[in-house]
Structure formats: structure tokens, C-alpha cells
mmCIF file of C-alpha atoms in Angstrom:
data_model
loop_
_atom_site.group_PDB
_atom_site.id
_atom_site.type_symbol
_atom_site.label_atom_id
_atom_site.label_comp_id
_atom_site.label_asym_id
_atom_site.label_seq_id
_atom_site.Cartn_x
_atom_site.Cartn_y
_atom_site.Cartn_z
ATOM 1 C CA MET A 526 -80.264 79.945 43.993
ATOM 2 C CA ARG A 527 -76.611 78.063 43.292
ATOM 3 C CA TYR A 528 -78.673 74.862 43.398
ATOM 4 C CA LEU A 529 -81.194 76.207 41.172
ATOM 5 C CA LYS A 530 -78.664 77.308 38.410
ATOM 6 C CA ILE A 531 -77.290 73.489 38.642
ATOM 7 C CA THR A 532 -80.316 72.216 37.936
ATOM 8 C CA LEU A 533 -80.980 74.512 35.297
ATOM 9 C CA ALA A 534 -77.857 73.672 33.400
ATOM 10 C CA CYS A 535 -78.224 69.765 34.316
ATOM 11 C CA SER A 536 -81.653 70.113 32.504
ATOM 12 C CA ALA A 537 -80.255 71.896 29.533
ATOM 13 C CA LEU A 538 -77.281 69.322 29.174
ATOM 14 C CA LEU A 539 -79.992 66.398 29.538
ATOM 15 C CA LEU A 540 -82.223 68.146 26.839
ATOM 16 C CA GLY A 541 -79.202 68.710 24.727
ATOM 17 C CA VAL A 542 -78.344 64.904 24.873
ATOM 18 C CA GLY A 543 -81.877 63.970 24.174
ATOM 19 C CA LEU A 544 -81.770 66.192 21.313
ATOM 20 C CA MET A 545 -78.537 65.024 19.788
ATOM 21 C CA GLY A 546 -79.818 61.214 20.660
ATOM 22 C CA ALA A 547 -82.971 61.879 18.396
ATOM 23 C CA THR A 548 -80.822 63.044 15.591
ATOM 24 C CA THR A 549 -78.481 60.170 15.480
ATOM 25 C CA VAL A 550 -81.464 57.544 14.993
ATOM 26 C CA GLN A 551 -82.672 59.430 11.861
ATOM 27 C CA ALA A 552 -81.944 57.426 8.631
ATOM 28 C CA ALA A 553 -79.189 59.041 6.779
ATOM 29 C CA PRO A 554 -80.346 60.275 3.356
ATOM 30 C CA THR A 555 -78.726 58.537 0.333
ATOM 31 C CA PRO A 556 -76.150 60.870 -1.350
ATOM 32 C CA PRO A 557 -77.333 62.419 -4.359
ATOM 33 C CA THR A 558 -74.523 61.229 -6.435
ATOM 34 C CA THR A 559 -75.070 57.427 -5.694
ATOM 35 C CA MET A 560 -78.961 57.880 -6.991
ATOM 36 C CA ALA A 561 -77.799 59.812 -9.993
ATOM 37 C CA HIS A 562 -75.169 57.026 -10.620
ATOM 38 C CA LYS A 563 -77.876 54.329 -10.469
ATOM 39 C CA THR A 564 -80.189 56.283 -12.769
ATOM 40 C CA THR A 565 -77.507 56.783 -15.280
ATOM 41 C CA LYS A 566 -76.732 52.908 -15.260
ATOM 42 C CA LYS A 567 -80.209 51.995 -16.029
ATOM 43 C CA VAL A 568 -80.754 54.764 -18.839
ATOM 44 C CA LYS A 569 -77.664 53.528 -20.479
ATOM 45 C CA LYS A 570 -78.828 49.825 -20.218
ATOM 46 C CA ALA A 571 -82.408 50.721 -21.216
ATOM 47 C CA LYS A 572 -80.602 52.569 -24.587
ATOM 48 C CA LYS A 573 -78.546 49.446 -24.941
ATOM 49 C CA THR A 574 -81.379 47.204 -25.199
ATOM 50 C CA LYS A 575 -83.272 49.318 -27.183
ATOM 51 C CA LYS A 576 -80.375 49.438 -29.976
ATOM 52 C CA VAL A 577 -80.073 45.695 -29.730
ATOM 53 C CA LYS A 578 -83.641 45.189 -30.557
ATOM 54 C CA LYS A 579 -83.826 47.826 -33.169
ATOM 55 C CA ALA A 580 -80.888 46.029 -34.884
ATOM 56 C CA LYS A 581 -82.369 42.610 -34.581
ATOM 57 C CA LYS A 582 -85.600 44.202 -36.017
ATOM 58 C CA LEU A 583 -83.872 45.660 -38.882
ATOM 59 C CA SER A 584 -81.829 42.450 -39.686
ATOM 60 C CA ALA A 585 -84.799 40.380 -39.818
ATOM 61 C CA LYS A 586 -86.960 42.878 -42.393
ATOM 62 C CA ALA A 587 -83.387 42.891 -44.389
ATOM 63 C CA LYS A 588 -83.613 39.211 -44.807
ATOM 64 C CA ARG A 589 -87.271 39.390 -45.724
ATOM 65 C CA GLN A 590 -86.609 41.838 -48.327
ATOM 66 C CA LYS A 591 -83.907 39.804 -49.632
ATOM 67 C CA ALA A 592 -85.872 37.006 -49.919
ATOM 68 C CA LYS A 593 -88.597 38.960 -51.719
ATOM 69 C CA LYS A 594 -86.435 40.267 -54.328
ATOM 70 C CA LYS A 595 -84.962 36.620 -54.857
ATOM 71 C CA ALA A 596 -88.617 35.116 -55.339
ATOM 72 C CA PHE A 597 -90.513 37.975 -57.327
ATOM 73 C CA THR A 598 -89.732 40.542 -60.026
ATOM 74 C CA LYS A 599 -89.870 44.440 -59.279
ATOM 75 C CA ALA A 600 -93.321 44.446 -60.834
ATOM 76 C CA GLU A 601 -94.720 41.291 -58.714
ATOM 77 C CA ARG A 602 -93.453 43.394 -55.891
ATOM 78 C CA ALA A 603 -95.329 46.339 -56.408
ATOM 79 C CA GLN A 604 -98.172 44.309 -57.219
ATOM 80 C CA ILE A 605 -98.093 42.678 -53.604
ATOM 81 C CA ALA A 606 -97.329 45.921 -52.112
ATOM 82 C CA GLY A 607 -100.615 47.280 -53.667
ATOM 83 C CA TYR A 608 -102.328 44.271 -52.283
ATOM 84 C CA ARG A 609 -101.018 44.823 -48.734
ATOM 85 C CA SER A 610 -102.259 48.265 -48.883
ATOM 86 C CA GLN A 611 -105.791 47.129 -50.101
ATOM 87 C CA ALA A 612 -105.751 44.570 -47.214
ATOM 88 C CA LYS A 613 -105.345 47.320 -44.276
ATOM 89 C CA GLN A 614 -108.715 48.660 -45.363
ATOM 90 C CA ILE A 615 -110.543 45.991 -44.634
ATOM 91 C CA SER A 616 -111.739 44.829 -41.085
ATOM 92 C CA ASN A 617 -110.091 41.965 -39.466
ATOM 93 C CA ALA A 618 -111.512 42.818 -35.712
ATOM 94 C CA THR A 619 -113.106 40.519 -33.568
ATOM 95 C CA LYS A 620 -113.456 42.750 -30.335
ATOM 96 C CA GLY A 621 -117.541 43.269 -30.487
ATOM 97 C CA MET A 622 -118.182 40.561 -33.078
ATOM 98 C CA TYR A 623 -121.544 39.654 -31.512
ATOM 99 C CA VAL A 624 -124.715 41.560 -31.469
ATOM 100 C CA GLN A 625 -125.880 38.567 -29.336
ATOM 101 C CA LYS A 626 -123.235 36.096 -27.704
ATOM 102 C CA PRO A 627 -124.078 32.163 -28.184
ATOM 103 C CA SER A 628 -125.153 30.144 -25.380
ATOM 104 C CA LEU A 629 -123.599 26.885 -26.243
ATOM 105 C CA LYS A 630 -123.850 25.262 -22.450
ATOM 106 C CA LYS A 631 -126.841 24.104 -20.817
ATOM 107 C CA SER A 632 -129.142 26.175 -22.977
ATOM 108 C CA PHE A 633 -128.737 26.740 -26.681
ATOM 109 C CA ASN A 634 -128.955 29.709 -28.449
ATOM 110 C CA PRO A 635 -126.751 30.257 -31.586
ATOM 111 C CA GLY A 636 -126.558 34.047 -31.071
ATOM 112 C CA LYS A 637 -125.876 36.615 -34.022
ATOM 113 C CA LEU A 638 -122.918 38.187 -35.528
ATOM 114 C CA SER A 639 -122.164 42.021 -35.930
ATOM 115 C CA ALA A 640 -122.235 43.707 -39.251
ATOM 116 C CA LYS A 641 -118.890 44.754 -38.867
ATOM 117 C CA TYR A 642 -117.536 41.122 -38.497
ATOM 118 C CA ILE A 643 -119.817 39.781 -41.422
ATOM 119 C CA ASN A 644 -118.572 42.596 -43.650
ATOM 120 C CA GLY A 645 -115.036 41.768 -42.572
ATOM 121 C CA THR A 646 -115.562 38.454 -43.875
ATOM 122 C CA VAL A 647 -116.987 39.376 -47.212
ATOM 123 C CA GLY A 648 -114.345 41.711 -47.558
ATOM 124 C CA TRP A 649 -111.698 39.242 -47.370
ATOM 125 C CA VAL A 650 -113.516 36.865 -49.682
ATOM 126 C CA ASN A 651 -113.661 39.717 -52.223
ATOM 127 C CA PHE A 652 -110.360 40.716 -51.846
ATOM 128 C CA TYR A 653 -108.974 37.294 -52.951
ATOM 129 C CA ARG A 654 -111.899 37.163 -55.757
ATOM 130 C CA GLN A 655 -110.405 40.519 -57.533
ATOM 131 C CA MET A 656 -107.490 39.144 -57.886
ATOM 132 C CA PHE A 657 -108.695 37.170 -60.646
ATOM 133 C CA GLY A 658 -111.199 39.023 -62.190
ATOM 134 C CA LEU A 659 -114.216 37.469 -60.486
ATOM 135 C CA ALA A 660 -117.300 39.438 -59.282
ATOM 136 C CA PRO A 661 -117.735 40.471 -55.934
ATOM 137 C CA VAL A 662 -120.199 38.606 -53.486
ATOM 138 C CA LYS A 663 -122.527 39.627 -50.998
ATOM 139 C CA ALA A 664 -123.894 38.738 -47.183
ATOM 140 C CA ASP A 665 -127.423 37.260 -47.554
ATOM 141 C CA ALA A 666 -129.173 37.802 -44.392
ATOM 142 C CA GLY A 667 -130.988 34.743 -44.434
ATOM 143 C CA TRP A 668 -127.804 32.896 -45.009
ATOM 144 C CA ASN A 669 -126.020 34.634 -42.300
ATOM 145 C CA THR A 670 -128.518 33.103 -40.068
ATOM 146 C CA ASN A 671 -128.237 29.710 -41.501
ATOM 147 C CA ALA A 672 -124.580 29.672 -41.106
ATOM 148 C CA GLN A 673 -124.777 30.862 -37.659
ATOM 149 C CA TYR A 674 -126.637 27.696 -36.785
ATOM 150 C CA GLY A 675 -124.003 25.698 -38.292
ATOM 151 C CA ALA A 676 -121.287 27.182 -36.217
ATOM 152 C CA ALA A 677 -123.125 27.323 -33.029
ATOM 153 C CA THR A 678 -124.252 23.701 -33.027
ATOM 154 C CA LEU A 679 -120.693 22.448 -34.045
ATOM 155 C CA ALA A 680 -119.361 24.728 -30.885
ATOM 156 C CA ALA A 681 -121.963 23.579 -28.692
ATOM 157 C CA ALA A 682 -121.152 19.730 -29.544
ATOM 158 C CA ASP A 683 -117.327 20.544 -29.706
ATOM 159 C CA MET A 684 -116.636 17.301 -31.368
ATOM 160 C CA GLY A 685 -115.054 18.340 -34.578
ATOM 161 C CA LEU A 686 -116.149 19.179 -38.014
ATOM 162 C CA SER A 687 -118.623 17.297 -39.704
ATOM 163 C CA HIS A 688 -120.970 18.226 -42.665
ATOM 164 C CA GLY A 689 -124.504 17.518 -41.937
ATOM 165 C CA LEU A 690 -123.204 17.064 -38.083
ATOM 166 C CA GLU A 691 -122.953 13.206 -39.266
ATOM 167 C CA GLY A 692 -121.298 11.438 -36.376
ATOM 168 C CA ILE A 693 -121.773 13.754 -33.750
ATOM 169 C CA GLN A 694 -124.170 13.532 -31.003
ATOM 170 C CA ARG A 695 -126.609 16.055 -30.264
ATOM 171 C CA PRO A 696 -126.351 17.507 -26.782
ATOM 172 C CA SER A 697 -129.483 17.246 -24.794
ATOM 173 C CA PHE A 698 -129.869 20.958 -24.334
ATOM 174 C CA ILE A 699 -130.151 21.341 -27.932
ATOM 175 C CA SER A 700 -133.555 20.988 -29.542
ATOM 176 C CA PRO A 701 -133.977 18.430 -32.344
ATOM 177 C CA VAL A 702 -135.419 21.106 -34.762
ATOM 178 C CA ASP A 703 -132.125 23.505 -33.978
ATOM 179 C CA TRP A 704 -129.901 20.593 -34.437
ATOM 180 C CA GLN A 705 -131.352 19.936 -37.825
ATOM 181 C CA ARG A 706 -131.110 23.533 -38.763
ATOM 182 C CA GLY A 707 -127.348 23.256 -38.064
ATOM 183 C CA ALA A 708 -127.058 20.030 -39.726
ATOM 184 C CA ASP A 709 -128.465 21.705 -43.034
ATOM 185 C CA ALA A 710 -126.397 24.523 -42.549
ATOM 186 C CA THR A 711 -123.034 22.556 -42.373
ATOM 187 C CA ASN A 712 -124.300 20.708 -45.503
ATOM 188 C CA ASN A 713 -124.471 23.765 -47.349
ATOM 189 C CA SER A 714 -121.129 25.544 -46.121
ATOM 190 C CA ASN A 715 -117.447 25.323 -46.070
ATOM 191 C CA ILE A 716 -116.881 24.742 -42.241
ATOM 192 C CA GLY A 717 -113.711 25.356 -40.205
ATOM 193 C CA TRP A 718 -112.109 25.395 -36.956
ATOM 194 C CA GLY A 719 -109.248 27.111 -35.345
ATOM 195 C CA ASP A 720 -109.585 30.977 -36.393
ATOM 196 C CA VAL A 721 -111.930 33.352 -35.099
ATOM 197 C CA ASN A 722 -110.798 36.391 -37.003
ATOM 198 C CA PRO A 723 -112.378 37.076 -40.537
ATOM 199 C CA ALA A 724 -108.854 36.843 -42.589
ATOM 200 C CA GLY A 725 -107.755 33.466 -40.853
ATOM 201 C CA ASN A 726 -110.832 31.851 -42.126
ATOM 202 C CA VAL A 727 -110.919 33.048 -45.537
ATOM 203 C CA VAL A 728 -106.989 32.199 -45.930
ATOM 204 C CA GLY A 729 -107.660 28.884 -44.412
ATOM 205 C CA TYR A 730 -110.105 27.859 -46.913
ATOM 206 C CA LEU A 731 -107.997 29.175 -49.759
ATOM 207 C CA ASN A 732 -105.095 27.167 -48.650
ATOM 208 C CA GLU A 733 -106.825 23.957 -48.077
ATOM 209 C CA ALA A 734 -104.835 23.881 -44.772
ATOM 210 C CA ASP A 735 -105.836 20.642 -43.484
ATOM 211 C CA ASP A 736 -106.645 18.780 -46.963
ATOM 212 C CA GLU A 737 -103.018 18.092 -47.893
ATOM 213 C CA GLY A 738 -103.848 14.699 -49.328
ATOM 214 C CA ASP A 739 -106.820 16.194 -51.095
ATOM 215 C CA LEU A 740 -106.016 16.822 -54.641
ATOM 216 C CA VAL A 741 -109.782 18.441 -55.029
ATOM 217 C CA PRO A 742 -109.715 22.292 -54.306
ATOM 218 C CA GLY A 743 -113.141 22.178 -52.387
ATOM 219 C CA HIS A 744 -113.179 25.064 -50.289
ATOM 220 C CA ARG A 745 -111.040 27.190 -52.619
ATOM 221 C CA GLU A 746 -113.104 26.254 -55.814
ATOM 222 C CA TRP A 747 -116.277 27.302 -53.620
ATOM 223 C CA LEU A 748 -115.024 30.869 -52.702
ATOM 224 C CA LEU A 749 -113.394 31.293 -56.008
ATOM 225 C CA GLY A 750 -116.086 29.809 -57.914
ATOM 226 C CA GLY A 751 -119.288 31.337 -59.565
ATOM 227 C CA ILE A 752 -120.972 32.113 -56.278
ATOM 228 C CA SER A 753 -122.570 35.622 -55.716
ATOM 229 C CA ARG A 754 -123.665 35.628 -52.053
ATOM 230 C CA VAL A 755 -122.266 33.851 -48.980
ATOM 231 C CA GLY A 756 -123.672 33.599 -45.272
ATOM 232 C CA VAL A 757 -121.239 34.068 -42.324
ATOM 233 C CA GLY A 758 -121.365 32.095 -39.012
ATOM 234 C CA GLN A 759 -118.951 32.105 -36.115
ATOM 235 C CA ALA A 760 -119.357 30.542 -32.500
ATOM 236 C CA GLN A 761 -116.171 30.284 -30.424
ATOM 237 C CA ALA A 762 -113.544 28.844 -32.798
ATOM 238 C CA TYR A 763 -116.027 27.276 -35.200
ATOM 239 C CA ASN A 764 -116.710 28.665 -38.636
ATOM 240 C CA ASP A 765 -119.763 28.247 -40.970
ATOM 241 C CA LEU A 766 -119.274 29.906 -44.108
ATOM 242 C CA ARG A 767 -122.516 29.168 -46.450
ATOM 243 C CA VAL A 768 -121.669 29.329 -50.231
ATOM 244 C CA ILE A 769 -124.042 26.576 -51.740
ATOM 245 C CA GLU A 770 -127.514 27.033 -52.984
ATOM 246 C CA ASP A 771 -130.200 24.695 -51.595
ATOM 247 C CA GLY A 772 -129.815 21.646 -53.663
ATOM 248 C CA TRP A 773 -126.237 22.182 -54.316
ATOM 249 C CA THR A 774 -126.505 23.931 -57.478
ATOM 250 C CA HIS A 775 -123.493 25.998 -58.220
ATOM 251 C CA PRO A 776 -122.950 27.881 -61.633
ATOM 252 C CA GLU A 777 -119.525 26.517 -62.764
ATOM 253 C CA PRO A 778 -117.067 28.965 -63.854
ATOM 254 C CA GLN A 779 -115.189 28.435 -67.186
ATOM 255 C CA THR A 780 -111.829 28.526 -64.943
ATOM 256 C CA VAL A 781 -110.989 27.896 -61.311
ATOM 257 C CA ALA A 782 -108.790 30.415 -60.113
ATOM 258 C CA TYR A 783 -106.020 29.358 -57.759
ATOM 259 C CA PRO A 784 -105.997 25.683 -58.770
ATOM 260 C CA ARG A 785 -104.337 23.079 -56.463
ATOM 261 C CA ALA A 786 -101.654 21.553 -58.360
ATOM 262 C CA GLY A 787 -101.051 18.572 -56.015
ATOM 263 C CA GLY A 788 -100.053 17.714 -52.260
ATOM 264 C CA SER A 789 -97.479 19.414 -50.208
ATOM 265 C CA GLY A 790 -94.390 20.830 -51.708
ATOM 266 C CA GLN A 791 -95.902 20.809 -55.266
ATOM 267 C CA PRO A 792 -95.796 24.175 -57.223
ATOM 268 C CA ARG A 793 -99.113 26.547 -56.757
ATOM 269 C CA SER A 794 -99.632 30.162 -57.479
ATOM 270 C CA THR A 795 -96.557 31.568 -55.752
ATOM 271 C CA MET A 796 -97.676 35.096 -55.335
ATOM 272 C CA VAL A 797 -101.099 34.275 -53.940
ATOM 273 C CA GLY A 798 -99.458 31.766 -51.800
ATOM 274 C CA PHE A 799 -97.045 34.299 -50.466
ATOM 275 C CA LEU A 800 -99.682 36.759 -50.007
ATOM 276 C CA CYS A 801 -101.900 34.249 -48.135
ATOM 277 C CA GLY A 802 -99.221 33.402 -45.658
ATOM 278 C CA ARG A 803 -97.938 37.028 -45.045
ATOM 279 C CA LEU A 804 -101.429 38.395 -44.794
ATOM 280 C CA ARG A 805 -102.620 35.809 -42.267
ATOM 281 C CA ARG A 806 -99.612 36.461 -39.848
ATOM 282 C CA GLU A 807 -100.017 40.126 -40.189
ATOM 283 C CA CYS A 808 -103.572 40.319 -39.791
ATOM 284 C CA ALA A 809 -104.293 38.048 -37.043
#
């Protein structure tokens, strides 16, 4: 019996040591005060960063407001605000721009633009036309098809811009018939590269962005001239905006709005130039 008691006592002692050993190897919990301290530091840092960003944003806004007050009268600023309000109602979306996406490698299909994208482009053309009291234009379904061939053949070749596709080699996967349709389309259109959104394309033509050495406001003259319909084409970054009737007939208006006054640095229509630049950045 004595030995049994000793054995039980030893067993209990060993069991106790085992339990104590198991307890000591567990990871000690992080003190709540330390966690709270780290969280507080993070919150303070985030708030400070947010304040700095807000201050920079307000500073930039103040500079823009100061520049506007210096450049425009109160009446002109009100007019600009009105134009911006109108601009917000015009679509500039590129998501879902195709009903049928163009095929431009190995096999050729010009694709088809969505009504929303086409209407957005027409909306931007009319937005600027109404500034000068010009009648609105409409999209022509047949012209849209032509313009899409123009944009798609340019994109498939991807060798830059050329009216009539002159100097551009026809890719082997484009048939001569389709290539000719593209050539005919680009001969009757404003063509551009680099922008995909409707506002960017229209503003690019109005600003004659790549024609600083050319004193003839060709692209702008068409958009702000005596046209009544347009055709819209877009494939990748290539744009074709048909503005010319077959045979190059073009009813000339008595005056050409927003005339080009010279090369870079020469005076133009200050208000419209400001609007074109600002709206392009805001809507792109």
C-alpha cells in the first residue's frame, strides 16, 4: 500500500510537470495595450495623409480659380460653367463601344459601333456647333458603315494616317474590295489616331492638334461648317469621322466659326480653346 501511494504521488507529480510544460510552450498573447497603440498610430497617420492630400487638392483648386478669374470676366465664367454642365450630359464612354468587335489580324471584319458610342460622338460635335449658333448634325447609318471601314482598314494596316490609304500597303488578309471601301471612306473623312473616347476625337479635330504648321483649319472647318450629317468609325485608336458628301460637295457657310489665327502661340478663340483643353482632360 505504501508503494502504491508513492507511485500515485509520483504519477501525479509527473502529470503536473507535463501539464506545466505544455502550458509554457504556448505563444504568449500580445498585450491589448500594444495592439491598441499600433492601431492608434495607423489611424493618426492615415488622418494626416488624408489632410495633406485634401490641402494639396484645395490649393490646386484655388490656383485654377485664380487663373480663371484673371483670364475671364464674370459673365464668361458663368458661360463656361453652363457649358460644363451641358458637357456632363453627353456620353463619353468607351465600355461596350462595339456591337461587333473588329477583326484586324489574320482575317478582316470592320466591326460595328454601338448606338451609344455613335450618339456620344455626334453629341460632342453638336455641343461645339451650338456654341456658334450652328445647326445640329445627325449620324447617317450608311455613313457610319463607310466610316467604320475607314477606321478598320487604317487600324489593320497600322501604318499611320493617310487619306485614300495612299502610301499604305494592303495587308494580305484584307480583300481588294474591302481595302477600296476603306480608301473611299478615308477620302471623305476627318481621320485621326490616338484617342478612343468621343470627346477626345472631336476636340482633337477642333484644335487641329497635329497641324501646327498648317494655317488652313481643315478638320475644324468641316465640323463647324455647313454639314448636316456625319458618319462615325472607330477601330482601336484609329478614328474616321465622315463629313464630306460624295464628290467633295460641301455647302460653305458665310462665316467659319472658331477660325485658325496662325501657328502655335498665336491668338485663337480663348474661351473655346480653354474649354477644349479642360473638357478633354476632364472627360477623357
